[in-house]
């Protein structure tokens, strides 16, 4: 009978030799990525309230601050704060109609990303 290996057995290579061609290819690809910008995107979504607001906007063309606040169970002031963070990160956009401010996702890329994340979260099986 063979011993069962745990995840810890697979976390570290037993051979410490990097492949120069692979490293060069990866570095070239990484040089084209604005990692700080992408990190800000994820940082904005790392808060549960902001994530819920973004997911709520996936299913609606746009929502006003009051509707979003009520839907996620927070105050209008708190919702406004979180929406400002989402707007500054480029995830949502806003428009004002009279005294009401409406928010929507920035574009279909954001909608697709969030939809995929929600779908993956529903399918994920943790060890």
XYZ file of C-alpha atoms in Angstrom:
127
model
C 0.000 0.000 0.000
C 1.368 3.448 -0.975
C 1.336 6.298 1.529
C -1.127 9.071 0.726
C 0.568 12.373 0.006
C -0.952 15.485 1.482
C -1.121 18.896 -0.180
C 1.920 19.880 1.871
C 3.897 17.218 -0.019
C 3.157 19.045 -3.284
C 3.722 22.666 -2.225
C 7.473 22.835 -2.831
C 9.568 21.546 -5.722
C 12.164 18.967 -4.913
C 14.304 20.260 -7.782
C 15.498 23.851 -7.614
C 16.310 24.601 -11.241
C 14.461 27.285 -13.186
C 13.927 26.929 -16.930
C 15.457 30.094 -18.498
C 13.154 30.069 -21.545
C 10.057 29.692 -19.400
C 11.175 32.407 -16.996
C 11.932 34.795 -19.885
C 8.531 34.124 -21.472
C 6.699 34.704 -18.185
C 8.673 37.883 -17.426
C 7.838 39.263 -20.873
C 4.146 38.578 -20.312
C 4.226 40.066 -16.797
C 5.896 43.225 -18.104
C 2.745 43.987 -20.103
C 0.436 43.704 -17.091
C -0.378 46.662 -14.872
C -0.318 44.506 -11.737
C -1.027 47.427 -9.421
C -4.189 48.282 -11.368
C -5.348 44.664 -11.309
C -4.582 44.464 -7.578
C -6.754 47.557 -6.992
C -9.564 45.838 -8.897
C -9.373 42.813 -6.591
C -8.880 44.986 -3.510
C -12.105 46.855 -4.279
C -13.969 43.555 -4.492
C -12.345 42.074 -1.374
C -14.934 43.737 0.864
C -18.114 41.657 1.227
C -20.460 44.655 0.970
C -18.782 45.963 -2.180
C -18.780 42.504 -3.709
C -22.502 42.106 -2.989
C -23.199 45.495 -4.556
C -21.241 44.584 -7.680
C -23.029 41.234 -7.927
C -26.383 42.998 -7.476
C -25.506 45.232 -10.417
C -24.800 42.151 -12.559
C -28.505 41.377 -12.612
C -29.749 44.929 -13.139
C -28.971 47.556 -15.752
C -28.586 50.123 -12.968
C -29.634 50.678 -9.361
C -29.936 53.782 -7.229
C -27.979 54.090 -3.994
C -31.103 53.565 -1.859
C -32.014 50.329 -3.646
C -28.459 49.003 -3.379
C -28.263 49.902 0.316
C -31.541 48.149 1.028
C -30.630 45.101 -1.066
C -27.335 44.495 0.746
C -28.615 45.503 4.186
C -26.628 48.640 4.906
C -27.200 52.354 5.314
C -27.305 54.770 2.404
C -24.222 56.528 3.803
C -22.278 53.258 3.982
C -23.474 52.230 0.524
C -22.356 55.592 -0.870
C -18.903 55.094 0.626
C -18.557 51.616 -0.887
C -19.880 52.763 -4.252
C -17.308 55.556 -4.299
C -14.553 52.943 -3.843
C -16.019 50.819 -6.639
C -16.263 53.860 -8.916
C -12.690 54.970 -8.172
C -11.443 51.480 -8.997
C -13.197 51.583 -12.369
C -15.687 48.823 -11.611
C -18.854 50.922 -11.655
C -20.004 54.182 -13.174
C -22.684 56.585 -12.009
C -25.166 59.008 -13.449
C -27.333 61.563 -11.725
C -30.991 62.074 -12.637
C -32.446 64.927 -10.628
C -31.629 64.158 -7.005
C -31.077 60.440 -7.571
C -27.715 58.829 -8.364
C -27.778 55.576 -10.310
C -24.921 53.089 -10.516
C -24.157 50.461 -13.127
C -21.232 48.200 -13.914
C -18.511 49.884 -15.948
C -18.784 47.471 -18.881
C -19.448 43.897 -19.957
C -15.914 42.818 -18.976
C -16.746 43.547 -15.335
C -20.135 41.800 -15.657
C -18.525 38.728 -17.250
C -15.777 38.610 -14.619
C -18.263 38.810 -11.741
C -20.625 36.277 -13.313
C -17.749 33.836 -13.780
C -16.559 34.393 -10.198
C -20.056 33.751 -8.814
C -20.419 30.643 -10.965
C -17.016 29.364 -9.862
C -17.815 30.076 -6.221
C -20.977 27.998 -6.509
C -19.016 25.094 -8.007
C -15.917 25.272 -5.829
C -15.341 22.348 -3.542
C -12.808 23.054 -0.845
C -10.693 20.222 0.569
